[in-house]
Amino acid sequence: MAETIRVLISEKEIEARIEKLGEEITKAYQGKELHLICVLKGGAFFMCELAKHIKVPVSLDFMCLSSYGSGTVSSGVVRIAKDLDDAIEGKDVLVVEDIIDSGRTLHYLLDVLEKRHPASLNLCSLLDKPDRREVEVNIDYLGFAIPDEFVVGYGLDYAQKYRNLPYIGVVEGLE
Ligand code: IMP
Ligand code: MG
């Protein structure tokens, strides 16, 4: 059976929430410059939209992690597939991610980044699946907490598809 997508969070709701997150972040970083680190590929759509709503000076960098695993379950073993272009020492860093699921990917990444001595290190995630957490991760700025369902859109994929959907949807009909 082919999968179908049921809308969970509409484009309007996402845009409104991101605008609010941008305001919150702008307040928190008053008088500072903010270095955003996007976790590819899923975080890309979210980071671009979020950055437009942040009113302090922003610089961007990208990192690509791959967690060995397939389908809808991450194995928890993480590898850096593309590292940052620039050093983060002394910078106020905000990591921008699509979703925190088991927490393993971000737990690993935050640990790696902390060792590079940023001035501050915080996490902003569009989505959180708290029911699935295996490793504790502190999310400083969160878009939405969602139930334990596999979602796509707004950067999130199923087998590399559906990243370009402008809303968050649940994939139905998965084997
Ligand atoms: P974690 O290490 O288990 O927290 O997994 C994080 C990564 O798994 C995310 O960055 C996503 O790439 C992927 N992932 C987890 N849940 C979903 C989902 O519902 N849809 C799409 N990707 C997901
Ligand atoms: Mg991801």
mmCIF file of C-alpha atoms and ligand atoms in Angstrom:
data_model
loop_
_atom_site.group_PDB
_atom_site.id
_atom_site.type_symbol
_atom_site.label_atom_id
_atom_site.label_comp_id
_atom_site.label_asym_id
_atom_site.label_seq_id
_atom_site.Cartn_x
_atom_site.Cartn_y
_atom_site.Cartn_z
ATOM 1 C CA MET A 1 0.000 0.000 0.000
ATOM 2 C CA ALA A 2 1.302 3.470 -0.879
ATOM 3 C CA GLU A 3 1.793 5.843 2.035
ATOM 4 C CA THR A 4 -0.527 8.793 2.538
ATOM 5 C CA ILE A 5 0.064 11.929 4.581
ATOM 6 C CA ARG A 6 -2.310 13.261 7.256
ATOM 7 C CA VAL A 7 -1.726 16.899 8.247
ATOM 8 C CA LEU A 8 -0.668 17.201 11.887
ATOM 9 C CA ILE A 9 0.547 20.818 12.031
ATOM 10 C CA SER A 10 -0.502 23.250 9.304
ATOM 11 C CA GLU A 11 1.779 25.662 7.475
ATOM 12 C CA LYS A 12 0.044 28.604 9.209
ATOM 13 C CA GLU A 13 0.554 27.122 12.677
ATOM 14 C CA ILE A 14 4.221 26.436 11.953
ATOM 15 C CA GLU A 15 4.843 29.943 10.632
ATOM 16 C CA ALA A 16 3.128 31.544 13.642
ATOM 17 C CA ARG A 17 5.137 29.418 16.079
ATOM 18 C CA ILE A 18 8.437 30.157 14.325
ATOM 19 C CA GLU A 19 7.710 33.878 14.455
ATOM 20 C CA LYS A 20 7.217 33.597 18.249
ATOM 21 C CA LEU A 21 10.419 31.555 18.622
ATOM 22 C CA GLY A 22 12.262 34.258 16.668
ATOM 23 C CA GLU A 23 10.981 36.908 19.088
ATOM 24 C CA GLU A 24 11.949 34.814 22.105
ATOM 25 C CA ILE A 25 15.441 34.211 20.734
ATOM 26 C CA THR A 26 15.860 37.879 19.775
ATOM 27 C CA LYS A 27 15.101 38.873 23.388
ATOM 28 C CA ALA A 28 17.413 36.271 24.868
ATOM 29 C CA TYR A 29 20.381 37.314 22.719
ATOM 30 C CA GLN A 30 19.976 41.132 22.953
ATOM 31 C CA GLY A 31 23.343 42.849 22.478
ATOM 32 C CA LYS A 32 24.957 39.659 21.188
ATOM 33 C CA GLU A 33 25.643 38.048 17.854
ATOM 34 C CA LEU A 34 24.187 34.618 17.260
ATOM 35 C CA HIS A 35 25.830 31.760 15.400
ATOM 36 C CA LEU A 36 23.218 29.318 14.103
ATOM 37 C CA ILE A 37 24.262 25.747 13.369
ATOM 38 C CA CYS A 38 21.860 23.873 11.153
ATOM 39 C CA VAL A 39 21.768 20.105 11.397
ATOM 40 C CA LEU A 40 21.364 18.911 7.802
ATOM 41 C CA LYS A 41 19.299 18.009 6.045
ATOM 42 C CA GLY A 42 16.182 18.128 8.204
ATOM 43 C CA GLY A 43 16.941 21.397 9.996
ATOM 44 C CA ALA A 44 17.409 23.438 6.810
ATOM 45 C CA PHE A 45 13.837 24.566 6.165
ATOM 46 C CA PHE A 46 13.310 25.431 9.827
ATOM 47 C CA MET A 47 16.571 27.338 10.193
ATOM 48 C CA CYS A 48 15.968 29.506 7.125
ATOM 49 C CA GLU A 49 12.509 30.477 8.339
ATOM 50 C CA LEU A 50 13.665 31.011 11.934
ATOM 51 C CA ALA A 51 16.670 33.134 10.944
ATOM 52 C CA LYS A 52 14.354 35.585 9.172
ATOM 53 C CA HIS A 53 12.601 36.285 12.490
ATOM 54 C CA ILE A 54 15.748 36.846 14.563
ATOM 55 C CA LYS A 55 16.629 40.524 14.904
ATOM 56 C CA VAL A 56 20.178 40.308 16.305
ATOM 57 C CA PRO A 57 23.127 39.798 13.910
ATOM 58 C CA VAL A 58 23.185 36.173 12.740
ATOM 59 C CA SER A 59 25.821 33.984 11.102
ATOM 60 C CA LEU A 60 25.159 30.475 9.819
ATOM 61 C CA ASP A 61 26.984 27.204 9.547
ATOM 62 C CA PHE A 62 25.952 23.670 8.632
ATOM 63 C CA MET A 63 26.747 20.230 9.929
ATOM 64 C CA CYS A 64 25.639 16.893 8.593
ATOM 65 C CA LEU A 65 25.326 13.903 10.884
ATOM 66 C CA SER A 66 24.390 10.462 9.824
ATOM 67 C CA SER A 67 23.072 7.980 12.295
ATOM 68 C CA TYR A 68 23.617 4.462 11.107
ATOM 69 C CA GLY A 69 20.170 3.065 10.697
ATOM 70 C CA SER A 70 17.419 2.756 8.213
ATOM 71 C CA GLY A 71 13.706 3.316 7.870
ATOM 72 C CA THR A 72 12.083 5.044 10.804
ATOM 73 C CA VAL A 73 14.376 4.020 13.656
ATOM 74 C CA SER A 74 17.734 5.640 14.408
ATOM 75 C CA SER A 75 20.451 3.343 15.712
ATOM 76 C CA GLY A 76 22.003 5.882 18.046
ATOM 77 C CA VAL A 77 25.447 5.474 16.489
ATOM 78 C CA VAL A 78 26.296 8.857 15.033
ATOM 79 C CA ARG A 79 28.975 9.924 12.558
ATOM 80 C CA ILE A 80 29.917 13.446 11.374
ATOM 81 C CA ALA A 81 29.390 13.330 7.604
ATOM 82 C CA LYS A 82 30.126 17.051 7.117
ATOM 83 C CA ASP A 83 31.748 19.163 9.796
ATOM 84 C CA LEU A 84 31.356 22.910 10.362
ATOM 85 C CA ASP A 85 33.293 25.331 8.136
ATOM 86 C CA ASP A 86 34.186 27.672 11.003
ATOM 87 C CA ALA A 87 35.452 27.411 14.582
ATOM 88 C CA ILE A 88 32.851 28.131 17.267
ATOM 89 C CA GLU A 89 35.214 29.039 20.121
ATOM 90 C CA GLY A 90 33.893 32.092 21.973
ATOM 91 C CA LYS A 91 30.677 32.255 19.927
ATOM 92 C CA ASP A 92 27.079 32.203 21.123
ATOM 93 C CA VAL A 93 25.902 29.084 19.359
ATOM 94 C CA LEU A 94 22.347 27.928 18.774
ATOM 95 C CA VAL A 95 21.922 24.488 17.232
ATOM 96 C CA VAL A 96 18.842 24.235 15.022
ATOM 97 C CA GLU A 97 17.375 20.760 14.544
ATOM 98 C CA ASP A 98 14.182 19.349 13.065
ATOM 99 C CA ILE A 99 13.199 16.829 15.733
ATOM 100 C CA ILE A 100 14.439 15.261 18.961
ATOM 101 C CA ASP A 101 13.400 11.636 19.080
ATOM 102 C CA SER A 102 15.555 9.217 21.144
ATOM 103 C CA GLY A 103 17.818 12.198 21.854
ATOM 104 C CA ARG A 104 20.931 10.280 20.843
ATOM 105 C CA THR A 105 21.898 12.407 17.843
ATOM 106 C CA LEU A 106 21.735 15.703 19.719
ATOM 107 C CA HIS A 107 23.267 14.307 22.875
ATOM 108 C CA TYR A 108 26.263 13.306 20.782
ATOM 109 C CA LEU A 109 26.402 16.582 18.835
ATOM 110 C CA LEU A 110 26.117 18.860 21.877
ATOM 111 C CA ASP A 111 28.907 16.908 23.515
ATOM 112 C CA VAL A 112 31.159 17.363 20.460
ATOM 113 C CA LEU A 113 30.384 21.091 20.229
ATOM 114 C CA GLU A 114 30.840 21.751 23.970
ATOM 115 C CA LYS A 115 34.444 20.527 23.654
ATOM 116 C CA ARG A 116 35.094 23.300 21.111
ATOM 117 C CA HIS A 117 34.481 25.945 23.799
ATOM 118 C CA PRO A 118 31.647 28.129 22.516
ATOM 119 C CA ALA A 119 30.711 31.102 24.770
ATOM 120 C CA SER A 120 27.252 29.541 25.036
ATOM 121 C CA LEU A 121 25.535 26.535 23.507
ATOM 122 C CA ASN A 122 21.773 26.158 23.214
ATOM 123 C CA LEU A 123 19.346 24.019 21.270
ATOM 124 C CA CYS A 124 16.297 24.964 19.237
ATOM 125 C CA SER A 125 14.176 22.163 17.805
ATOM 126 C CA LEU A 126 11.051 22.417 15.700
ATOM 127 C CA LEU A 127 9.623 19.184 17.100
ATOM 128 C CA ASP A 128 9.987 16.975 20.156
ATOM 129 C CA LYS A 129 8.746 13.428 20.682
ATOM 130 C CA PRO A 130 9.127 13.227 24.470
ATOM 131 C CA ASP A 131 7.675 9.696 24.687
ATOM 132 C CA ARG A 132 10.609 8.322 22.719
ATOM 133 C CA ARG A 133 13.440 9.809 24.758
ATOM 134 C CA GLU A 134 16.262 7.437 25.694
ATOM 135 C CA VAL A 135 18.963 10.011 26.458
ATOM 136 C CA GLU A 136 18.275 13.295 28.229
ATOM 137 C CA VAL A 137 18.569 16.401 26.053
ATOM 138 C CA ASN A 138 17.661 19.911 27.180
ATOM 139 C CA ILE A 139 15.681 21.739 24.473
ATOM 140 C CA ASP A 140 15.993 25.491 25.104
ATOM 141 C CA TYR A 141 13.563 26.579 22.376
ATOM 142 C CA LEU A 142 10.860 24.230 21.123
ATOM 143 C CA GLY A 143 8.298 24.559 18.352
ATOM 144 C CA PHE A 144 5.898 21.709 19.150
ATOM 145 C CA ALA A 145 5.788 18.543 21.251
ATOM 146 C CA ILE A 146 4.142 15.777 19.220
ATOM 147 C CA PRO A 147 2.916 12.247 19.913
ATOM 148 C CA ASP A 148 4.956 9.185 19.006
ATOM 149 C CA GLU A 149 4.163 9.062 15.296
ATOM 150 C CA PHE A 150 6.474 9.188 12.290
ATOM 151 C CA VAL A 151 6.198 12.623 10.701
ATOM 152 C CA VAL A 152 7.412 14.259 7.510
ATOM 153 C CA GLY A 153 7.487 17.697 5.936
ATOM 154 C CA TYR A 154 9.130 21.017 6.731
ATOM 155 C CA GLY A 155 12.516 19.344 6.274
ATOM 156 C CA LEU A 156 11.686 15.912 7.689
ATOM 157 C CA ASP A 157 11.820 12.955 5.354
ATOM 158 C CA TYR A 158 10.699 9.415 4.885
ATOM 159 C CA ALA A 159 13.311 7.662 2.704
ATOM 160 C CA GLN A 160 14.460 11.152 1.550
ATOM 161 C CA LYS A 161 10.968 12.096 0.363
ATOM 162 C CA TYR A 162 8.475 14.724 1.588
ATOM 163 C CA ARG A 163 11.043 17.229 2.948
ATOM 164 C CA ASN A 164 9.473 19.935 0.784
ATOM 165 C CA LEU A 165 5.964 19.677 2.232
ATOM 166 C CA PRO A 166 5.145 23.070 3.800
ATOM 167 C CA TYR A 167 3.354 21.387 6.751
ATOM 168 C CA ILE A 168 4.077 18.563 9.198
ATOM 169 C CA GLY A 169 2.209 15.376 8.411
ATOM 170 C CA VAL A 170 1.952 11.831 9.725
ATOM 171 C CA VAL A 171 2.860 9.094 7.281
ATOM 172 C CA GLU A 172 0.153 6.471 7.138
ATOM 173 C CA GLY A 173 0.344 3.102 5.475
ATOM 174 C CA LEU A 174 3.965 2.369 6.439
ATOM 175 C CA GLU A 175 4.806 -1.328 6.515
HETATM 176 P P1 IMP B 1 17.305 10.785 17.600
HETATM 177 O O1 IMP B 1 18.791 10.613 17.592
HETATM 178 O O2 IMP B 1 16.588 9.489 17.866
HETATM 179 O O3 IMP B 1 16.830 11.904 18.508
HETATM 180 O O4 IMP B 1 16.865 11.058 16.123
HETATM 181 C C1 IMP B 1 16.992 12.226 15.554
HETATM 182 C C2 IMP B 1 16.882 12.120 14.055
HETATM 183 O O5 IMP B 1 16.048 11.045 13.594
HETATM 184 C C3 IMP B 1 16.219 13.390 13.595
HETATM 185 O O6 IMP B 1 17.170 14.391 13.386
HETATM 186 C C4 IMP B 1 15.541 12.941 12.329
HETATM 187 O O7 IMP B 1 16.430 13.059 11.258
HETATM 188 C C5 IMP B 1 15.203 11.485 12.558
HETATM 189 N N1 IMP B 1 13.789 11.338 12.961
HETATM 190 C C6 IMP B 1 13.316 11.047 14.187
HETATM 191 N N2 IMP B 1 11.967 10.994 14.204
HETATM 192 C C7 IMP B 1 11.578 11.297 12.945
HETATM 193 C C8 IMP B 1 10.282 11.425 12.314
HETATM 194 O O8 IMP B 1 9.205 11.275 12.915
HETATM 195 N N3 IMP B 1 10.313 11.753 11.000
HETATM 196 C C9 IMP B 1 11.464 11.944 10.299
HETATM 197 N N4 IMP B 1 12.675 11.854 10.843
HETATM 198 C C10 IMP B 1 12.740 11.524 12.159
HETATM 199 MG MG MG B 2 17.797 15.393 11.807
#
